[in-house]
Amino acid sequence: MKKFIAVALCLCTLSIALIGCGKQQLLDSENPTELTMWHVFGSQTESPMNTMVDEFNKTVGKEQGVIINVTSISNSSDIHDDLLAAAKGDAGAGDMPDIFFCYPETAGAIGADRLVEWDKAFTDTELAEYIPSFIEEGRVEGKLLVFPVAKSSEALFVNATIFDRFAADCGVTYADLATWEGLFEAAEEYYDWSDGQTFVMHDELLNYCQINTTALGGSAFSGDQLNFNDPIFRAQWENLAGAAISGHLRVEDNYETTLMMTGDIVAGIGSTASIMYFQDTVTYRDNTTEPLVIKALPCPVTKEGDKMAMQQGAGLAAINGDEKKEAAALLFAQWISQGETNLRFVTQSGYMPVQSAAFDAIQDYEFKSDAYKSLYEAMDTMSDTYQFYLPPVVNGYYDILWTFYENSITVLNDSRNKFESGNETADALVAQSYESMRQAIQ
C-alpha cells in the first residue's frame, strides 16, 4: 500500500504539473482564480468533500493559483432542480456555480454548449487510467460532460447485534442474504421470530425492479416509460409487494439508516454512501439502547439471473467560456480523481474510486472501522463478480424514479392496511397494487 501511494502521488503530481500543456500558464499563484462549487457529498453530515476542498486550497490550489469556494451542499435530486433553475435564470435561483456535481441528465438539460468537454481537457492516456464504464456514464451525446470523481453502488447493511441473536435461534446465516430469495425468506422467519417485526427496507424500490428485470433478461423501460407490460418487470414488483403486504419489507418515506438506528428494521439496502450516516448506537422507541454493529454485504442478486448492482453517483461538470476558470477546474478534477487523493476521499464517504490502480489498492487499505472495511470488501466482491447497471438515458428518468417512490409508499401501505383488516387476500392485493402503480405512473 505504501508503495502504491508513493507511485500514485508521483503520477498525480506529474499529471497536475503538466495540466494540459498551455493551460497551466493561465494560472497565477499571485492572482488566484476563484471557483464556486455546488456539491452533493455529505449534505446531512460532516462533508468529506469540504475537507478535501480545504486541503486542495491549502496545497495544490495555493501553489498553482486556484481557490474553490463551496457555496451549496445539497442532494442529487435537489441539485438537479437548483441547477436548472440557475441555468434558466429563474428569479431567486442565484448564479450558476463554476463547477458542480450532477448526473448526465442534468448536464444535457443545461446544454453541452455551456459545459467543458473533459475529453478535450484530458489526454487519451490520462482517460485510459479511469474505469471505462465510469467514463462512459458521463457522456452526453458523445461528449464527456460529467467527469467521474466517485461512484457508488448499493449494499446490504445489517445490524449484526440483532441479526446474530436471530441467527443463533433460527439457523439463518449471512450467506442466506446473498440472494433476494434468501433475504425475503429470512425476513419471513424474522417476522415470526420477533412477533411481527419488519426485517428489511430498500431505499429505492425502482432500482430493485429495473436491475432484476434486466438481470433476468427483461426490459424495465420501453422508450421513455416504465415497461408495465413486461412479465419479468411485473414479477419483480410482485416480489416486493408480497413482502411489504406481509410485513416483511418496510416501506415508508424515510431512509434505511434512520430505521436501523431506531431498531425498527434489522437490515437495509441503500447507497454505499449510507455508511456515512450510521451512528454507533441503536436507540429504541422506549429509549433503551444497545450497540449498532454494522456489517455490509454485497447487494443481493436473483438466483436465476446475472449478478448485477447499481452504478450511480454524480460527477463533476464545469461551465465553459473562461479559459482561466477552465484551467482551474481541470486542475481540481485531476487532483480529486487521481491516486491517493481519490482513495482517501472515497474511503471517507462510502464511494468507489474511479481509477483502476486505486481500486486495486483497496484490499490493502487501513480503514477507520470494521464497518467501512466490510463495505469495501463487499464492493471489491461486486467489482470482481458483478455487472454494474447504469440508469437508462431516458427523458425525465429522475422524475420517474421519484414518482415511483412516492406512489409505491402509498400503494403498498394501503395494501398492507387492507391485508391486516382481513378483508382481502395477499395475492389479490399484490395484483391490485400492480395495476394501481401502472395507473399512477402511466
Coordinates of C-alpha atoms in Angstrom, one line a residue:
M1 CA 0.0 0.0 0.0
K2 CA 2.8 2.4 0.9
K3 CA 4.5 1.6 -2.4
F4 CA 1.2 2.2 -4.3
I5 CA 0.6 5.6 -2.6
A6 CA 4.2 6.7 -3.4
V7 CA 3.8 5.8 -7.1
A8 CA 0.3 7.3 -7.2
L9 CA 1.4 10.5 -5.6
C10 CA 4.2 10.8 -8.1
L11 CA 1.9 10.2 -11.1
C12 CA -0.7 12.5 -9.7
T13 CA 1.9 15.3 -9.1
L14 CA 3.3 14.8 -12.6
S15 CA -0.2 14.9 -14.2
I16 CA -1.2 18.0 -12.3
A17 CA 2.1 19.7 -13.2
L18 CA 1.5 19.1 -16.9
I19 CA -2.2 20.2 -16.7
G20 CA -2.7 20.1 -20.4
C21 CA 0.3 22.0 -21.6
G22 CA -0.6 25.6 -22.2
K23 CA -3.5 25.7 -19.7
Q24 CA -1.1 25.8 -16.7
Q25 CA 0.3 29.1 -17.9
L26 CA -3.1 30.7 -17.4
L27 CA -3.0 30.2 -13.6
D28 CA -1.1 32.6 -11.4
S29 CA -0.4 31.9 -7.7
E30 CA -0.1 35.7 -7.1
N31 CA -3.5 36.3 -8.6
P32 CA -5.5 33.2 -7.9
T33 CA -8.6 32.2 -9.9
E34 CA -11.7 31.6 -7.7
L35 CA -14.2 28.9 -8.5
T36 CA -17.6 28.5 -6.9
M37 CA -18.8 24.9 -6.3
W38 CA -22.0 23.1 -5.6
H39 CA -21.8 19.5 -4.5
V40 CA -23.7 16.6 -3.0
F41 CA -21.3 14.9 -0.6
G42 CA -22.5 14.9 3.0
S43 CA -25.5 17.3 3.0
Q44 CA -26.7 15.7 6.2
T45 CA -23.4 15.0 7.9
E46 CA -19.8 16.3 8.1
S47 CA -18.8 16.7 4.4
P48 CA -15.7 14.8 3.2
M49 CA -15.8 17.0 0.1
N50 CA -15.4 20.1 2.2
T51 CA -12.4 18.6 3.9
M52 CA -10.9 17.8 0.5
V53 CA -11.6 21.3 -0.8
D54 CA -9.9 22.8 2.2
E55 CA -6.8 20.6 1.6
F56 CA -6.8 21.5 -2.1
N57 CA -6.9 25.2 -1.3
K58 CA -4.0 24.9 1.1
T59 CA -1.8 22.8 -1.1
V60 CA -2.1 22.4 -4.9
G61 CA -4.5 25.2 -5.2
K62 CA -2.3 27.6 -3.3
E63 CA 0.8 26.6 -5.4
Q64 CA -1.0 26.9 -8.7
G65 CA -3.3 29.8 -8.0
V66 CA -6.8 28.3 -7.5
I67 CA -9.3 28.9 -4.7
I68 CA -12.5 26.9 -4.5
N69 CA -15.5 28.2 -2.6
V70 CA -18.2 25.7 -1.7
T71 CA -21.4 27.7 -1.9
S72 CA -24.0 25.0 -1.7
I73 CA -24.3 21.4 -0.4
S74 CA -27.4 19.5 -1.5
N75 CA -28.5 16.1 -2.6
S76 CA -28.7 14.7 -6.1
S77 CA -32.4 15.4 -6.6
D78 CA -32.4 18.9 -5.3
I79 CA -29.2 20.0 -7.0
H80 CA -30.8 19.0 -10.3
D81 CA -33.7 21.3 -9.8
D82 CA -31.5 24.1 -8.4
L83 CA -29.0 23.9 -11.3
L84 CA -31.7 24.0 -14.0
A85 CA -33.3 27.0 -12.2
A86 CA -30.0 28.8 -12.2
A87 CA -29.3 27.9 -15.8
K88 CA -32.6 29.3 -16.9
G89 CA -32.1 32.4 -14.8
D90 CA -35.2 31.9 -12.7
A91 CA -35.9 34.6 -10.1
G92 CA -34.2 33.8 -6.8
A93 CA -32.2 30.9 -8.3
G94 CA -28.8 32.7 -8.0
D95 CA -25.9 32.4 -10.4
M96 CA -24.7 29.2 -11.9
P97 CA -21.6 27.8 -10.0
D98 CA -18.4 27.5 -11.9
I99 CA -18.1 23.8 -11.1
F100 CA -20.8 21.4 -9.8
F101 CA -21.7 17.8 -9.3
C102 CA -24.6 16.4 -11.3
Y103 CA -25.9 13.5 -13.3
P104 CA -25.7 13.3 -17.2
E105 CA -29.4 14.1 -17.4
T106 CA -28.8 17.4 -15.7
A107 CA -25.8 18.2 -17.9
G108 CA -27.9 17.5 -21.0
A109 CA -30.6 19.8 -19.8
I110 CA -28.2 22.6 -19.1
G111 CA -26.7 22.2 -22.6
A112 CA -23.4 20.8 -23.9
D113 CA -22.6 24.1 -25.4
R114 CA -22.3 25.6 -21.9
L115 CA -20.1 22.9 -20.4
V116 CA -16.4 21.9 -20.5
E117 CA -15.8 18.8 -22.6
W118 CA -13.5 16.8 -20.4
D119 CA -12.4 14.5 -23.2
K120 CA -10.7 17.6 -24.8
A121 CA -9.2 18.7 -21.5
F122 CA -7.7 15.3 -20.5
T123 CA -5.4 13.4 -22.8
D124 CA -6.3 9.9 -24.1
T125 CA -3.5 8.5 -21.9
E126 CA -5.0 10.1 -18.8
L127 CA -8.5 8.9 -19.6
A128 CA -7.3 5.3 -20.0
E129 CA -6.4 5.3 -16.3
Y130 CA -10.1 5.5 -15.3
I131 CA -12.6 2.7 -15.2
P132 CA -14.2 2.7 -18.7
S133 CA -17.8 2.4 -17.6
F134 CA -17.4 5.3 -15.2
I135 CA -16.1 7.5 -18.1
E136 CA -18.9 6.3 -20.4
E137 CA -21.6 7.1 -18.0
G138 CA -20.6 10.8 -18.1
R139 CA -21.1 11.1 -21.8
V140 CA -24.0 13.2 -23.2
E141 CA -24.4 12.9 -27.0
G142 CA -20.9 11.5 -27.2
K143 CA -19.3 14.3 -25.2
L144 CA -17.7 13.8 -21.8
L145 CA -19.5 16.5 -19.8
V146 CA -19.7 14.8 -16.4
F147 CA -16.3 13.6 -15.1
P148 CA -16.1 10.7 -12.6
V149 CA -14.8 11.6 -9.1
A150 CA -16.5 8.9 -7.0
K151 CA -19.1 6.2 -7.8
S152 CA -21.5 4.5 -5.5
S153 CA -23.4 1.3 -5.7
E154 CA -26.0 -0.3 -3.4
A155 CA -25.1 -2.6 -0.5
L156 CA -26.9 -4.6 2.1
F157 CA -26.3 -3.2 5.6
V158 CA -27.0 -5.5 8.5
N159 CA -27.3 -4.7 12.2
A160 CA -25.1 -7.6 13.4
T161 CA -26.2 -7.0 17.1
I162 CA -29.8 -8.1 16.4
F163 CA -29.1 -10.4 13.4
D164 CA -26.7 -12.5 15.4
R165 CA -29.3 -13.2 18.1
F166 CA -31.8 -14.1 15.4
A167 CA -29.4 -16.2 13.6
A168 CA -28.4 -18.2 16.7
D169 CA -32.1 -19.1 17.4
C170 CA -33.2 -19.8 13.8
G171 CA -30.1 -21.0 12.0
V172 CA -30.1 -18.2 9.4
T173 CA -26.7 -17.1 8.1
Y174 CA -25.2 -14.1 6.4
A175 CA -24.7 -16.3 3.4
D176 CA -28.5 -16.7 3.1
L177 CA -28.7 -13.0 2.5
A178 CA -26.7 -13.2 -0.8
T179 CA -29.9 -13.6 -2.9
W180 CA -33.2 -11.8 -2.8
E181 CA -34.9 -15.1 -2.4
G182 CA -32.9 -15.9 0.6
L183 CA -33.3 -12.4 2.0
F184 CA -37.1 -12.5 1.8
E185 CA -37.1 -16.0 3.4
A186 CA -35.0 -14.6 6.3
A187 CA -37.4 -11.7 6.5
E188 CA -40.3 -14.0 6.9
E189 CA -38.6 -16.0 9.6
Y190 CA -37.6 -12.9 11.4
Y191 CA -41.2 -11.7 11.3
D192 CA -42.3 -14.9 13.1
W193 CA -39.4 -15.0 15.5
S194 CA -39.8 -11.3 16.5
D195 CA -43.6 -11.4 16.9
G196 CA -44.3 -9.3 13.8
Q197 CA -41.3 -7.0 13.4
T198 CA -40.1 -6.0 10.0
F199 CA -36.7 -7.2 8.9
V200 CA -35.6 -5.1 5.9
M201 CA -36.1 -1.9 3.9
H202 CA -35.0 -0.9 0.4
D203 CA -34.4 2.8 -0.2
E204 CA -35.1 2.7 -3.9
L205 CA -37.7 0.1 -4.9
L206 CA -37.5 1.0 -8.6
N207 CA -33.8 0.1 -8.5
Y208 CA -34.8 -3.4 -7.3
C209 CA -37.3 -3.7 -10.2
Q210 CA -35.2 -2.4 -13.0
I211 CA -32.0 -4.2 -12.1
N212 CA -33.6 -7.6 -11.5
T213 CA -35.7 -7.3 -14.6
T214 CA -32.5 -6.6 -16.6
A215 CA -30.6 -9.4 -14.8
L216 CA -33.4 -11.8 -15.8
G217 CA -33.4 -10.8 -19.5
G218 CA -36.4 -8.4 -19.4
S219 CA -36.8 -4.7 -20.3
A220 CA -37.7 -2.4 -17.5
F221 CA -38.2 0.5 -19.9
S222 CA -40.0 0.9 -23.2
G223 CA -38.9 4.1 -24.7
D224 CA -39.2 6.8 -22.0
Q225 CA -41.7 4.9 -20.0
L226 CA -41.6 2.0 -17.5
N227 CA -42.5 -1.2 -19.2
F228 CA -45.5 -2.4 -17.2
N229 CA -46.2 -4.9 -20.0
D230 CA -43.0 -6.9 -19.3
P231 CA -43.9 -10.0 -17.3
I232 CA -40.5 -10.1 -15.7
F233 CA -40.9 -6.5 -14.5
R234 CA -44.3 -7.4 -13.1
A235 CA -42.8 -10.4 -11.3
Q236 CA -40.2 -8.1 -9.6
W237 CA -42.9 -5.8 -8.3
E238 CA -44.9 -8.7 -7.1
N239 CA -41.9 -9.9 -5.0
L240 CA -41.7 -6.6 -3.3
A241 CA -45.4 -6.2 -2.9
G242 CA -45.8 -9.6 -1.4
A243 CA -43.1 -8.9 1.2
A244 CA -44.4 -5.5 2.0
I245 CA -48.0 -6.6 2.4
S246 CA -47.0 -9.4 4.7
G247 CA -45.0 -7.1 6.9
H248 CA -41.6 -8.4 6.0
L249 CA -40.4 -5.4 4.0
R250 CA -40.7 -1.8 5.4
V251 CA -42.0 0.8 3.0
E252 CA -42.1 4.5 4.1
D253 CA -40.8 7.9 3.3
N254 CA -37.6 7.5 5.2
Y255 CA -34.0 6.1 4.9
E256 CA -33.0 2.6 6.0
T257 CA -30.1 4.2 8.0
T258 CA -32.7 6.0 10.2
L259 CA -34.8 3.0 10.8
M260 CA -31.8 0.8 11.6
M261 CA -30.7 3.2 14.2
T262 CA -34.1 3.1 15.9
G263 CA -34.3 -0.7 15.8
D264 CA -37.4 -0.7 13.5
I265 CA -35.5 -2.9 11.0
V266 CA -32.5 -5.1 11.1
A267 CA -31.2 -4.6 7.6
G268 CA -31.4 -2.1 4.8
I269 CA -30.5 -1.8 1.1
G270 CA -29.2 1.6 0.2
S271 CA -26.4 3.5 -1.4
T272 CA -22.9 2.5 -0.3
A273 CA -22.6 6.2 0.8
S274 CA -25.1 5.4 3.5
I275 CA -22.2 4.3 5.6
M276 CA -21.5 7.9 6.5
Y277 CA -24.9 8.3 8.2
F278 CA -24.8 5.4 10.7
Q279 CA -24.1 6.1 14.3
D280 CA -22.7 3.5 16.8
T281 CA -25.9 3.1 18.8
V282 CA -29.5 1.8 18.4
T283 CA -32.0 3.8 20.3
Y284 CA -35.3 2.0 20.7
R285 CA -38.6 3.7 21.0
D286 CA -38.6 3.1 24.7
N287 CA -35.3 4.9 25.0
T288 CA -33.2 1.8 25.7
T289 CA -30.0 1.5 23.7
E290 CA -27.5 -1.1 22.6
P291 CA -24.5 -1.0 20.2
L292 CA -25.1 -0.8 16.5
V293 CA -22.6 -3.1 14.8
I294 CA -22.8 -2.6 11.0
K295 CA -21.8 -5.4 8.7
A296 CA -22.0 -4.6 5.0
L297 CA -22.7 -7.2 2.4
P298 CA -22.9 -7.2 -1.4
C299 CA -26.2 -6.2 -2.7
P300 CA -28.4 -9.3 -3.1
V301 CA -28.9 -10.8 -6.5
T302 CA -31.6 -13.1 -8.1
K303 CA -30.8 -16.8 -8.0
E304 CA -31.5 -17.3 -11.7
G305 CA -30.3 -14.1 -13.3
D306 CA -27.0 -12.3 -13.8
K307 CA -25.2 -10.8 -10.8
M308 CA -26.0 -7.1 -11.1
A309 CA -25.9 -4.0 -9.0
M310 CA -26.5 -0.3 -9.5
Q311 CA -23.8 2.1 -10.7
Q312 CA -24.5 5.6 -9.7
G313 CA -23.0 8.8 -8.4
A314 CA -22.9 12.4 -9.6
G315 CA -19.9 13.6 -11.5
L316 CA -18.1 16.9 -11.9
A317 CA -19.2 19.4 -14.6
A318 CA -17.8 22.8 -15.3
I319 CA -19.1 25.9 -17.1
N320 CA -17.0 26.8 -20.1
G321 CA -16.1 30.2 -21.7
D322 CA -13.5 31.5 -19.3
E323 CA -10.1 29.9 -20.0
K324 CA -8.6 30.6 -16.6
K325 CA -11.6 29.1 -14.9
E326 CA -11.5 26.1 -17.2
A327 CA -7.8 25.6 -16.3
A328 CA -8.6 25.8 -12.6
A329 CA -11.5 23.4 -13.0
L330 CA -9.2 20.9 -14.8
L331 CA -6.6 21.2 -12.0
F332 CA -9.1 20.3 -9.4
A333 CA -10.7 17.5 -11.5
Q334 CA -7.2 15.9 -11.9
W335 CA -6.3 16.3 -8.2
I336 CA -9.6 14.9 -6.7
S337 CA -9.9 12.0 -9.1
Q338 CA -6.4 10.6 -9.1
G339 CA -4.2 8.3 -7.0
E340 CA -4.0 8.5 -3.2
T341 CA -6.1 11.7 -3.1
N342 CA -9.1 10.0 -4.7
L343 CA -8.6 6.9 -2.5
R344 CA -8.7 9.0 0.7
F345 CA -11.8 10.8 -0.5
V346 CA -13.8 7.8 -1.4
T347 CA -12.9 5.7 1.6
Q348 CA -14.2 8.5 3.9
S349 CA -17.6 8.6 2.1
G350 CA -18.5 5.1 1.0
Y351 CA -17.8 5.5 -2.7
M352 CA -15.8 3.6 -5.2
P353 CA -12.5 5.1 -6.5
V354 CA -12.5 5.9 -10.2
Q355 CA -9.1 4.8 -11.3
S356 CA -8.2 1.1 -11.7
A357 CA -5.0 1.4 -9.7
A358 CA -6.8 2.9 -6.8
F359 CA -9.5 0.2 -6.9
D360 CA -6.7 -2.5 -6.8
A361 CA -5.3 -0.9 -3.7
I362 CA -8.5 -1.0 -1.6
Q363 CA -7.9 -4.6 -0.4
D364 CA -4.7 -3.4 1.5
Y365 CA -6.1 -0.1 2.8
E366 CA -6.4 0.5 6.5
F367 CA -10.0 1.6 7.2
K368 CA -11.2 3.6 10.1
S369 CA -13.7 1.0 11.3
D370 CA -14.7 -2.6 10.7
A371 CA -18.0 -1.3 9.2
Y372 CA -16.1 0.5 6.5
K373 CA -13.8 -2.5 6.0
S374 CA -16.8 -4.8 5.4
L375 CA -18.3 -2.3 3.0
Y376 CA -15.2 -2.1 0.9
E377 CA -14.8 -5.9 0.9
A378 CA -18.4 -6.0 -0.4
M379 CA -17.6 -3.5 -3.1
D380 CA -14.5 -5.4 -4.0
T381 CA -16.6 -8.6 -4.4
M382 CA -19.1 -6.7 -6.6
S383 CA -16.4 -5.2 -8.7
D384 CA -14.9 -8.6 -9.4
T385 CA -18.1 -10.7 -9.9
Y386 CA -21.0 -8.4 -10.7
Q387 CA -22.0 -6.3 -13.7
F388 CA -22.8 -2.7 -12.9
Y389 CA -26.2 -1.5 -14.1
L390 CA -26.2 2.1 -15.4
P391 CA -29.5 4.0 -15.1
P392 CA -31.1 4.3 -18.6
V393 CA -30.8 7.5 -20.5
V394 CA -34.5 8.4 -20.8
N395 CA -36.2 11.7 -20.7
G396 CA -37.3 12.5 -17.2
Y397 CA -35.6 9.5 -15.6
Y398 CA -35.3 11.1 -12.1
D399 CA -38.9 12.3 -12.3
I400 CA -39.9 8.7 -13.0
L401 CA -37.8 7.5 -10.1
W402 CA -39.4 10.0 -7.7
T403 CA -43.0 9.3 -8.9
F404 CA -42.4 5.5 -8.5
Y405 CA -41.0 6.2 -5.0
E406 CA -44.0 8.3 -3.8
N407 CA -46.7 6.0 -5.3
S408 CA -45.1 2.8 -4.1
I409 CA -45.3 4.1 -0.5
T410 CA -48.9 5.0 -0.8
V411 CA -50.0 1.9 -2.7
L412 CA -48.1 -0.7 -0.6
N413 CA -49.1 0.8 2.7
D414 CA -52.7 1.0 1.7
S415 CA -52.5 -2.7 0.6
R416 CA -50.8 -3.6 3.9
N417 CA -53.6 -2.0 5.9
K418 CA -56.3 -3.8 3.8
F419 CA -54.5 -7.1 4.4
E420 CA -54.3 -6.5 8.2
S421 CA -58.0 -5.8 8.2
G422 CA -58.6 -9.3 6.9
N423 CA -60.9 -8.3 4.1
E424 CA -58.7 -9.3 1.1
T425 CA -56.1 -11.9 0.4
A426 CA -52.4 -11.1 -0.1
D427 CA -52.5 -12.4 -3.6
A428 CA -55.4 -10.2 -4.6
L429 CA -53.8 -7.2 -3.1
V430 CA -50.5 -7.9 -4.9
A431 CA -52.3 -7.9 -8.2
Q432 CA -54.3 -4.8 -7.4
S433 CA -51.1 -3.0 -6.3
Y434 CA -49.5 -3.5 -9.7
E435 CA -52.5 -2.1 -11.6
S436 CA -52.5 0.8 -9.1
M437 CA -48.9 1.6 -9.9
R438 CA -49.5 1.3 -13.6
Q439 CA -52.3 3.8 -13.5
A440 CA -50.4 6.2 -11.2
I441 CA -47.3 6.3 -13.3
Q442 CA -48.5 5.9 -16.9

